Tab-separated table of C-alpha atoms in Angstrom:
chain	number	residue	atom	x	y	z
A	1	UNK	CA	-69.519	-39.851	-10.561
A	2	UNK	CA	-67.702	-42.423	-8.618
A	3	UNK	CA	-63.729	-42.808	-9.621
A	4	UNK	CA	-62.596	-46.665	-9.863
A	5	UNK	CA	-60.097	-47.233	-7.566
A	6	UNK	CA	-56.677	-48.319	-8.421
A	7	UNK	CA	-56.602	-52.062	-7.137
A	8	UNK	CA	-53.096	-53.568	-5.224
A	9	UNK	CA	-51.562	-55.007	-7.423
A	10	UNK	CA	-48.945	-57.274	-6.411
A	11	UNK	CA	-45.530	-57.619	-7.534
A	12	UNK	CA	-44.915	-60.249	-9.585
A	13	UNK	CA	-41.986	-62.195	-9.322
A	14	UNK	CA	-40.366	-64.869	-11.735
A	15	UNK	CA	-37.302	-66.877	-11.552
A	16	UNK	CA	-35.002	-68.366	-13.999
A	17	UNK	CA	-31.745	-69.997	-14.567
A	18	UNK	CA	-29.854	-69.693	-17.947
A	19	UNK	CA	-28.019	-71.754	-20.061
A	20	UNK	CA	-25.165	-69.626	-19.561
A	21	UNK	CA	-22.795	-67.223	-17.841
A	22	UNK	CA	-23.632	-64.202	-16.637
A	23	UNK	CA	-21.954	-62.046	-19.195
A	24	UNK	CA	-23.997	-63.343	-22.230
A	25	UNK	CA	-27.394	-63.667	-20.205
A	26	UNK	CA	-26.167	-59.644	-19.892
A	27	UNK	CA	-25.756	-59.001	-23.592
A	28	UNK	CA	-28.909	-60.516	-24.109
A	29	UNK	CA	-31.025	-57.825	-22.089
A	30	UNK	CA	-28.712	-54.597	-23.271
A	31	UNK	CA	-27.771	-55.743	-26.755
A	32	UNK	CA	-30.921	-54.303	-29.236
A	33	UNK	CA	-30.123	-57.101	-31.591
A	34	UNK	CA	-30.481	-59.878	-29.307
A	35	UNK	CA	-33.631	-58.018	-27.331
A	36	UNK	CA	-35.447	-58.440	-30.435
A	37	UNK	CA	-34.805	-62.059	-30.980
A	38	UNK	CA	-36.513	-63.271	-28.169
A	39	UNK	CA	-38.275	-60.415	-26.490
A	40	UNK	CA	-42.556	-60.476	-26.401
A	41	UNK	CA	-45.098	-63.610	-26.008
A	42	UNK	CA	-45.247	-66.632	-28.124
A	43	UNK	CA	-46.156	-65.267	-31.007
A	44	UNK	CA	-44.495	-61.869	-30.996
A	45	UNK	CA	-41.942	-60.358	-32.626
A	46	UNK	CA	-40.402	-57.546	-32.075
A	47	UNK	CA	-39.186	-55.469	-35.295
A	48	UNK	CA	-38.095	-52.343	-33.222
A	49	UNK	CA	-35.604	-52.142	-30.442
A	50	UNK	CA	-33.760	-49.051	-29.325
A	51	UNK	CA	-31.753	-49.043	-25.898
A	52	UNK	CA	-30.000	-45.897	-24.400
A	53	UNK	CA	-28.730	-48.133	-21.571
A	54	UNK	CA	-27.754	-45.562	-18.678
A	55	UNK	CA	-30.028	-43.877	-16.050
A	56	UNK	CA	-32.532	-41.477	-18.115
A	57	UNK	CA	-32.020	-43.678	-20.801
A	58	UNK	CA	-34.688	-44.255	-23.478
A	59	UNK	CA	-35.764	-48.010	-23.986
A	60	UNK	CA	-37.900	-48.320	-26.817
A	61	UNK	CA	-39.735	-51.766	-28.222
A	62	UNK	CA	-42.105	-52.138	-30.607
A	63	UNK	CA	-43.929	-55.913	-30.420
A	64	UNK	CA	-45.579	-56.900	-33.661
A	65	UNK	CA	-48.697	-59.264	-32.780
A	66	UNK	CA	-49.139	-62.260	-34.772
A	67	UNK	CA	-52.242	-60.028	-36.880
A	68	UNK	CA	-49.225	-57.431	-37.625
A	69	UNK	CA	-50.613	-55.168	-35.133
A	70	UNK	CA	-47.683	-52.868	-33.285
A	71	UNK	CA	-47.670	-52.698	-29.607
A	72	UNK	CA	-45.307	-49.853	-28.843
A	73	UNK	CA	-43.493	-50.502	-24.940
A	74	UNK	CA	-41.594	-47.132	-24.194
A	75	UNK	CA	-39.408	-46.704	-20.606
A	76	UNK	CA	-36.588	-44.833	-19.076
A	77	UNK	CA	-34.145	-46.784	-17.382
A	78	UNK	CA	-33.583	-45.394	-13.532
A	79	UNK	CA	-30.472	-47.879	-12.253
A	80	UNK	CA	-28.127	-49.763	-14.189
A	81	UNK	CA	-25.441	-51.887	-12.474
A	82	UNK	CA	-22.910	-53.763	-15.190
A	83	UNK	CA	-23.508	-57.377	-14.918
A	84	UNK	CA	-26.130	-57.320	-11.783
A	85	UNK	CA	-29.411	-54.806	-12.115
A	86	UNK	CA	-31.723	-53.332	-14.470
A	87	UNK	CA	-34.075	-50.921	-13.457
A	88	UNK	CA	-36.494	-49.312	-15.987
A	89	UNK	CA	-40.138	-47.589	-16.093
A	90	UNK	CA	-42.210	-49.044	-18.485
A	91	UNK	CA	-45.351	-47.085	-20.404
A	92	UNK	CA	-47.170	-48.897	-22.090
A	93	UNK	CA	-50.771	-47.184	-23.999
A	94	UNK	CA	-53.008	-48.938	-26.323
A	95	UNK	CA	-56.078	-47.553	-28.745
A	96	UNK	CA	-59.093	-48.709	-26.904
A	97	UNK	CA	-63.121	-46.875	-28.233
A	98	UNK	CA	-61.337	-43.694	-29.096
A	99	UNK	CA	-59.117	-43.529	-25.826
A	100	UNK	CA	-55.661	-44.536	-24.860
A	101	UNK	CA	-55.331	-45.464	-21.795
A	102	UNK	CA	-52.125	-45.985	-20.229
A	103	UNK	CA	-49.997	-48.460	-17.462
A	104	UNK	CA	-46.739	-47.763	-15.755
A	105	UNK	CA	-44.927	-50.478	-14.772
A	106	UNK	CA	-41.435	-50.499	-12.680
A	107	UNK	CA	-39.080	-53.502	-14.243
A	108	UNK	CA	-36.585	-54.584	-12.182
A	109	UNK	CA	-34.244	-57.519	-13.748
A	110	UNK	CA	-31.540	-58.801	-11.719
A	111	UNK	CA	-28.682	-61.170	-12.620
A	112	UNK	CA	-26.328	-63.746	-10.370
A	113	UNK	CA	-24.094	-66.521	-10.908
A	114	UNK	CA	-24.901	-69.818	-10.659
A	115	UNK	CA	-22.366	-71.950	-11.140
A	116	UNK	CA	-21.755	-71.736	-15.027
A	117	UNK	CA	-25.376	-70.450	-15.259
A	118	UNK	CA	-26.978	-67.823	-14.176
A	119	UNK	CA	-29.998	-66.893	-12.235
A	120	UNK	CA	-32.302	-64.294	-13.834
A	121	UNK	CA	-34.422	-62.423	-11.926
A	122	UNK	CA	-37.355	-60.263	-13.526
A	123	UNK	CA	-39.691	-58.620	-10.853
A	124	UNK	CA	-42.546	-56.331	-12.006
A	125	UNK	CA	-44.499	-53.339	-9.907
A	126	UNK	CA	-47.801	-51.754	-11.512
A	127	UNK	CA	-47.247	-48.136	-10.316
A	128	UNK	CA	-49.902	-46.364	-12.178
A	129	UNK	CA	-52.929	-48.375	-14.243
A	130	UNK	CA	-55.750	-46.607	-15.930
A	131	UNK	CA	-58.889	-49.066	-15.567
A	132	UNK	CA	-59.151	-49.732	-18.968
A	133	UNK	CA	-55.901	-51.558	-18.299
A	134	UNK	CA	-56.169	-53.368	-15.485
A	135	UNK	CA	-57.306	-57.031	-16.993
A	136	UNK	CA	-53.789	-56.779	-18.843
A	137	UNK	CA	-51.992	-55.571	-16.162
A	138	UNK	CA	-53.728	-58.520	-13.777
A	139	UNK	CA	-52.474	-60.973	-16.738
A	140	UNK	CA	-48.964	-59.578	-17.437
A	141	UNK	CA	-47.178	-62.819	-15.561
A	142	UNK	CA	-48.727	-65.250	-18.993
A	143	UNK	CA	-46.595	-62.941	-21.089
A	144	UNK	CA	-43.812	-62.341	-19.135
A	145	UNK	CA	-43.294	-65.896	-18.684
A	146	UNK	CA	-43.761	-66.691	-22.643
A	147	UNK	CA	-41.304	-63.746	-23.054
A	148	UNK	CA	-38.868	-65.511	-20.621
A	149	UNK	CA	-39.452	-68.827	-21.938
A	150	UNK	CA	-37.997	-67.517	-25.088
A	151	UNK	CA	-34.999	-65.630	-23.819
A	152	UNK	CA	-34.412	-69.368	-21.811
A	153	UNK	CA	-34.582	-71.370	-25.524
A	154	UNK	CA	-31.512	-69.139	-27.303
A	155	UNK	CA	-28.897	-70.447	-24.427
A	156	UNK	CA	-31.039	-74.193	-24.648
C-alpha cells in the first residue's frame, strides 16, 4: 500500500500592529484570562485556558465551536523571552470515522515596539500532519487571522 506523503507546507507568516504597548499586548498572550477572551475564530470561544508559561510548560486551550463542540489545542512551550518571544508546540487531534488523527504545529509569536504600539508577530510551521489533517492544516491562516483579528479589537 502506498503511504501519502507529507506535503511542504509552508510557514505561514502574519503581521500585526496593536493598539498598545508592548507590555499589555504581553499580558494578553501569557495571561489565561485574557487568552480566553479573544483566542479562536469568529465564532469561538474558548471556556478553557491553562498556561504553565516557562520552557516544558503545558499550554492547554479548549475552543468551544459555535455547535458547542470542544476542540481541545494542547502544547509545550520550548522558548520564552519576557516581553519579546513565544515559542510553543502545538497538538492538535480531532475524532474523524473512528480515528484521531493528529497535527503538530511549531508557534512562534514575537513582539516589538512600535512607537506606542506594538508589532505582533505570529509565524506558524506544520512539523508533523497526519493526512486526515492536511485540508485544516492548508487552511490554518483563515483562523489564525480571525483569531488575530480578535486579539487586535480588545486594544481597538
Amino acid at each position: 500500500m502506498n503511504e501519502i506523503k507529507q506535503p511542504e507546507f509552508k510557514e505561514m507568516i502574519l503581521t500585526r500592529t496593536l493598539n498598545a504597548p508592548r507590555d499589555l499586548v504581553w499580558k494578553a498572550w501569557t495571561d489565561p484570562n485574557m487568552v480566553s477572551q479573544w483566542w479562536g475564530p469568529h465564532g469561538f470561544t474558548a471556556p478553557l485556558c491553562q498556561l504553565d508559561l516557562r520552557p516544558g510548560g503545558e499550554i492547554l486551550i479548549h475552543m468551544k465551536d459555535p455547535d458547542g463542540g470542544i476542540n481541545p489545542m494542547n502544547g509545550t512551550y520550548k522558548e520564552i523571552v519576557a516581553l519579546e518571544k513565544i515559542v510553543f508546540s502545538s497538538y492538535i487531534a480531532f475524532e474523524m470515522d473512528g480515528k484521531k488523527p493528529a497535527a503538530e504545529i511549531q508557534i512562534t509569536i514575537l513582539f516589538a515596539d512600535k512607537g506606542s504600539q506594538t508589532e505582533l508577530q505570529v509565524r506558524a510551521l506544520p512539523i508533523k500532519v497526519d493526512p486526515e489533517l492536511y485540508p485544516a492544516v492548508e487552511g490554518m491562516e483563515e483562523g489564525w487571522t480571525q483569531t488575530l483579528d480578535k486579539l487586535t479589537a480588545i486594544f481597538a
